[in-house]
Amino acid sequence: MHDNDAVTAALGEVWTQVTGEPAPAGPAARSGSLWNLGLTSAGFIQLLAAVEDEFGFEWDLDDDISSFDVLAVHVAAKARRLPAVPGGR
């Protein structure tokens, strides 16, 4: 089972691994554009790939991934649809 807080925390860890920066904190930063947080196009692709690896799913081409909060909502929704994996999240 994946709860939103656990997903958000794990997503924050992935963000830090990819960007080398702490995950966005506070409502304004978390709801703002990923580009305004300094994410480059290459960083965006790396982030999406790292999230796929961490949570075990593939993104749909039509997923709106415009902010950290939107990213967390998508990950939580996709994670809920995955079967439980022993030892996994």
N, CA, C and O of each residue as an XYZ file, in Angstrom:
356
protein
N       0.848     -1.175      0.000
C       0.000      0.000      0.000
C       0.892      1.237      0.000
O       1.913      1.278      0.687
N       0.504      2.227     -0.765
C       1.258      3.464     -0.873
C       0.392      4.591     -0.339
O      -0.706      4.819     -0.847
N       0.865      5.295      0.672
C       0.107      6.469      1.090
C       0.799      7.705      0.528
O       1.988      7.678      0.208
N       0.039      8.781      0.414
C       0.547      9.977     -0.243
C       1.776     10.556      0.445
O       2.689     11.029     -0.232
N       1.822     10.529      1.775
C       2.990     11.073      2.480
C       4.244     10.260      2.179
O       5.321     10.820      1.975
N       4.100      8.949      2.152
C       5.244      8.085      1.849
C       5.701      8.284      0.410
O       6.900      8.310      0.132
N       4.749      8.422     -0.500
C       5.087      8.657     -1.900
C       5.793     10.001     -2.043
O       6.809     10.097     -2.732
N       5.271     11.019     -1.408
C       5.876     12.353     -1.495
C       7.292     12.339     -0.915
O       8.195     12.960     -1.477
N       7.488     11.647      0.187
C       8.827     11.549      0.793
C       9.791     10.824     -0.141
O      10.918     11.272     -0.349
N       9.345      9.705     -0.701
C      10.199      8.944     -1.620
C      10.487      9.754     -2.883
O      11.600      9.722     -3.407
N       9.484     10.475     -3.366
C       9.674     11.327     -4.534
C      10.682     12.432     -4.227
O      11.494     12.791     -5.080
N      10.629     12.968     -3.016
C      11.604     13.976     -2.605
C      13.020     13.433     -2.613
O      13.957     14.136     -2.990
N      13.179     12.180     -2.196
C      14.500     11.549     -2.224
C      14.990     11.394     -3.659
O      16.159     11.648     -3.950
N      14.098     10.978     -4.555
C      14.465     10.835     -5.963
C      14.856     12.196     -6.531
O      15.843     12.311     -7.257
N      14.082     13.219     -6.200
C      14.377     14.586     -6.661
C      15.796     14.983     -6.247
O      16.562     15.499     -7.060
N      16.139     14.742     -4.989
C      17.455     15.106     -4.472
C      18.555     14.317     -5.163
O      19.610     14.871     -5.473
N      18.326     13.039     -5.407
C      19.324     12.222     -6.098
C      19.581     12.739     -7.512
O      20.725     12.780     -7.965
N      18.521     13.128     -8.200
C      18.644     13.568     -9.593
C      19.196     14.988     -9.691
O      20.072     15.261    -10.512
N      18.683     15.892     -8.854
C      19.041     17.303     -8.993
C      20.196     17.740     -8.106
O      20.847     18.748     -8.380
N      20.449     16.985     -7.048
C      21.453     17.400     -6.080
C      20.951     18.502     -5.165
O      21.722     19.069     -4.390
N      19.673     18.807     -5.249
C      19.054     19.858     -4.443
C      17.959     19.249     -3.570
O      17.400     18.209     -3.920
N      17.647     19.880     -2.445
C      16.530     19.392     -1.635
C      15.218     19.477     -2.421
O      15.057     20.322     -3.302
N      14.312     18.605     -2.091
C      12.995     18.640     -2.732
C      12.309     19.957     -2.410
O      12.542     20.536     -1.348
N      11.465     20.435     -3.319
C      10.753     21.688     -3.061
C       9.972     21.617     -1.754
O       9.333     20.608     -1.454
N      10.028     22.685     -0.990
C       9.314     22.754      0.286
C       8.362     23.934      0.251
O       8.655     24.971     -0.344
N       7.241     23.764      0.884
C       6.252     24.832      0.942
C       5.326     24.797     -0.249
O       5.713     24.374     -1.338
N       4.100     25.242     -0.039
C       3.077     25.170     -1.084
C       3.445     25.906     -2.367
O       3.172     25.404     -3.457
N       4.050     27.069     -2.264
C       4.374     27.840     -3.470
C       5.405     27.109     -4.329
O       5.241     27.011     -5.545
N       6.441     26.608     -3.717
C       7.484     25.903     -4.474
C       6.957     24.597     -5.044
O       7.265     24.243     -6.182
N       6.166     23.881     -4.258
C       5.688     22.568     -4.695
C       4.641     22.664     -5.806
O       4.498     21.742     -6.609
N       3.918     23.772     -5.849
C       2.895     23.904     -6.883
C       3.392     24.694     -8.091
O       2.695     24.788     -9.101
N       4.594     25.260     -7.992
C       5.158     26.029     -9.098
C       5.743     25.133    -10.173
O       5.925     23.931     -9.977
N       6.023     25.723    -11.277
C       6.579     25.015    -12.426
C       7.903     24.340    -12.069
O       8.732     24.902    -11.353
N       8.081     23.126    -12.582
C       9.352     22.425    -12.396
C      10.500     23.231    -12.995
O      11.616     23.210    -12.475
N      10.228     23.933    -14.073
C      11.265     24.725    -14.741
C      11.672     25.892    -13.851
O      12.844     26.267    -13.812
N      10.696     26.474    -13.127
C      11.015     27.568    -12.209
C      11.823     27.090    -11.011
O      12.459     27.892    -10.326
N      11.798     25.795    -10.760
C      12.611     25.220     -9.679
C      14.030     24.919    -10.154
O      14.854     24.402     -9.399
N      14.301     25.250    -11.413
C      15.643     25.065    -11.952
C      15.858     23.758    -12.675
O      16.987     23.443    -13.050
N      14.806     22.990    -12.881
C      14.949     21.710    -13.580
C      15.153     21.963    -15.067
O      14.371     22.677    -15.694
N      16.192     21.383    -15.621
C      16.473     21.508    -17.057
C      15.737     20.413    -17.809
O      15.172     19.507    -17.197
N      15.742     20.492    -19.127
C      15.109     19.443    -19.945
C      15.764     18.094    -19.682
O      15.073     17.087    -19.525
N      17.089     18.071    -19.633
C      17.801     16.819    -19.352
C      17.487     16.323    -17.942
O      17.299     15.126    -17.726
N      17.432     17.248    -16.988
C      17.081     16.874    -15.621
C      15.670     16.321    -15.528
O      15.407     15.399    -14.756
N      14.763     16.885    -16.316
C      13.382     16.415    -16.343
C      13.320     14.961    -16.808
O      12.635     14.137    -16.202
N      14.034     14.656    -17.880
C      14.063     13.279    -18.394
C      14.693     12.343    -17.361
O      14.202     11.235    -17.146
N      15.767     12.783    -16.730
C      16.408     11.970    -15.694
C      15.456     11.738    -14.524
O      15.396     10.637    -13.977
N      14.716     12.771    -14.143
C      13.761     12.646    -13.045
C      12.668     11.645    -13.393
O      12.339     10.781    -12.580
N      12.104     11.753    -14.586
C      11.046     10.820    -14.984
C      11.552      9.377    -15.001
O      10.862      8.466    -14.544
N      12.751      9.177    -15.527
C      13.323      7.821    -15.568
C      13.588      7.303    -14.153
O      13.326      6.135    -13.862
N      14.099      8.154    -13.283
C      14.380      7.737    -11.905
C      13.088      7.403    -11.159
O      13.053      6.458    -10.370
N      12.030      8.173    -11.405
C      10.733      7.894    -10.774
C      10.186      6.566    -11.283
O       9.668      5.770    -10.499
N      10.294      6.318    -12.586
C       9.867      5.028    -13.133
C      10.610      3.881    -12.464
O      10.000      2.879    -12.090
N      11.919      4.020    -12.310
C      12.723      2.975    -11.677
C      12.334      2.776    -10.215
O      12.212      1.643     -9.750
N      12.141      3.877     -9.493
C      11.831      3.797     -8.065
C      10.458      3.185     -7.804
O      10.296      2.390     -6.878
N       9.476      3.552     -8.615
C       8.102      3.147     -8.332
C       7.598      2.026     -9.245
O       6.512      1.495     -9.012
N       8.354      1.659    -10.267
C       8.022      0.498    -11.088
C       6.874      0.691    -12.068
O       6.063     -0.217    -12.254
N       6.793      1.841    -12.689
C       5.790      2.053    -13.725
C       6.399      2.892    -14.836
O       7.496      3.430    -14.688
N       5.679      3.002    -15.958
C       6.098      3.871    -17.047
C       5.094      4.999    -17.194
O       3.891      4.806    -17.017
N       5.602      6.176    -17.519
C       4.744      7.336    -17.718
C       3.932      7.178    -18.994
O       4.393      6.571    -19.961
N       2.735      7.721    -18.992
C       1.940      7.842    -20.204
C       2.354      9.136    -20.886
O       2.694     10.112    -20.218
N       2.327      9.147    -22.205
C       2.757     10.333    -22.931
C       1.864     11.543    -22.671
O       2.291     12.682    -22.855
N       0.634     11.299    -22.244
C      -0.279     12.424    -22.018
C      -0.342     12.862    -20.557
O      -1.176     13.701    -20.217
N       0.508     12.323    -19.683
C       0.535     12.742    -18.283
C       1.002     14.196    -18.184
O       2.009     14.576    -18.781
N       0.259     15.003    -17.425
C       0.640     16.387    -17.142
C       1.561     16.360    -15.926
O       1.137     16.011    -14.824
N       2.796     16.722    -16.131
C       3.777     16.697    -15.040
C       4.392     18.084    -14.955
O       5.550     18.284    -15.322
N       3.619     19.029    -14.476
C       4.036     20.418    -14.524
C       4.626     20.947    -13.217
O       5.319     21.965    -13.220
N       4.360     20.266    -12.103
C       4.869     20.727    -10.812
C       5.194     19.513     -9.944
O       4.823     18.385    -10.269
N       5.886     19.759     -8.848
C       6.214     18.677     -7.922
C       4.930     18.062     -7.359
O       4.823     16.840     -7.253
N       3.958     18.903     -7.000
C       2.688     18.393     -6.459
C       1.950     17.533     -7.477
O       1.432     16.472     -7.130
N       1.897     17.977     -8.724
C       1.232     17.199     -9.778
C       1.980     15.886     -9.987
O       1.362     14.835    -10.158
N       3.286     15.947     -9.974
C       4.111     14.745    -10.103
C       3.782     13.763     -8.983
O       3.615     12.570     -9.236
N       3.687     14.258     -7.742
C       3.375     13.399     -6.594
C       1.994     12.766     -6.718
O       1.815     11.599     -6.370
N       1.020     13.521     -7.208
C      -0.339     12.977     -7.388
C      -0.322     11.851     -8.415
O      -0.935     10.806     -8.197
N       0.373     12.051     -9.528
C       0.463     11.003    -10.551
C       1.155      9.751    -10.005
O       0.692      8.632    -10.222
N       2.250      9.951     -9.306
C       2.989      8.803     -8.757
C       2.122      8.046     -7.764
O       2.078      6.816     -7.801
N       1.430      8.754     -6.875
C       0.573      8.095     -5.884
C      -0.544      7.314     -6.573
O      -0.856      6.193     -6.173
N      -1.146      7.900     -7.604
C      -2.234      7.219     -8.315
C      -1.718      5.974     -9.031
O      -2.354      4.921     -8.987
N      -0.571      6.093     -9.685
C      -0.008      4.941    -10.392
C       0.450      3.869     -9.398
O       0.288      2.676     -9.652
N       1.013      4.290     -8.283
C       1.494      3.342     -7.283
C       0.338      2.556     -6.675
O       0.493      1.374     -6.367
N      -0.817      3.194     -6.497
C      -1.972      2.491     -5.934
C      -2.466      1.389     -6.855
O      -3.059      0.414     -6.395
N      -2.227      1.536     -8.154
C      -2.690      0.531     -9.116
C      -1.730     -0.638     -9.253
O      -2.067     -1.650     -9.867
N      -0.529     -0.505     -8.683
C       0.459     -1.576     -8.787
C       0.217     -2.631     -7.722
O      -0.213     -2.302     -6.616
N       0.486     -3.889     -8.033
C       0.392     -4.916     -7.004
C       1.486     -4.699     -5.955
O       2.565     -4.191     -6.262
N       1.196     -5.085     -4.746
C       2.182     -4.959     -3.671
C       3.378     -5.848     -3.990
O       3.210     -6.989     -4.419
N       4.557     -5.337     -3.784
C       5.781     -6.077     -4.033
C       6.475     -6.290     -2.689
O       6.798     -5.319     -2.005
N       6.712     -7.551     -2.300
C       7.394     -7.775     -1.026
C       8.718     -7.027     -0.974
O       9.535     -7.123     -1.890
N       8.920     -6.283      0.104
C      10.145     -5.529      0.267
C      10.162     -4.216     -0.488
O      11.110     -3.444     -0.352
N       9.129     -3.942     -1.285
C       9.062     -2.693     -2.046
C       8.235     -1.685     -1.331
O       7.783     -1.922     -0.211
N       8.026     -0.556     -1.964
C       7.189      0.504     -1.397
C       5.759      0.226     -1.682
O       4.888      1.002     -1.288
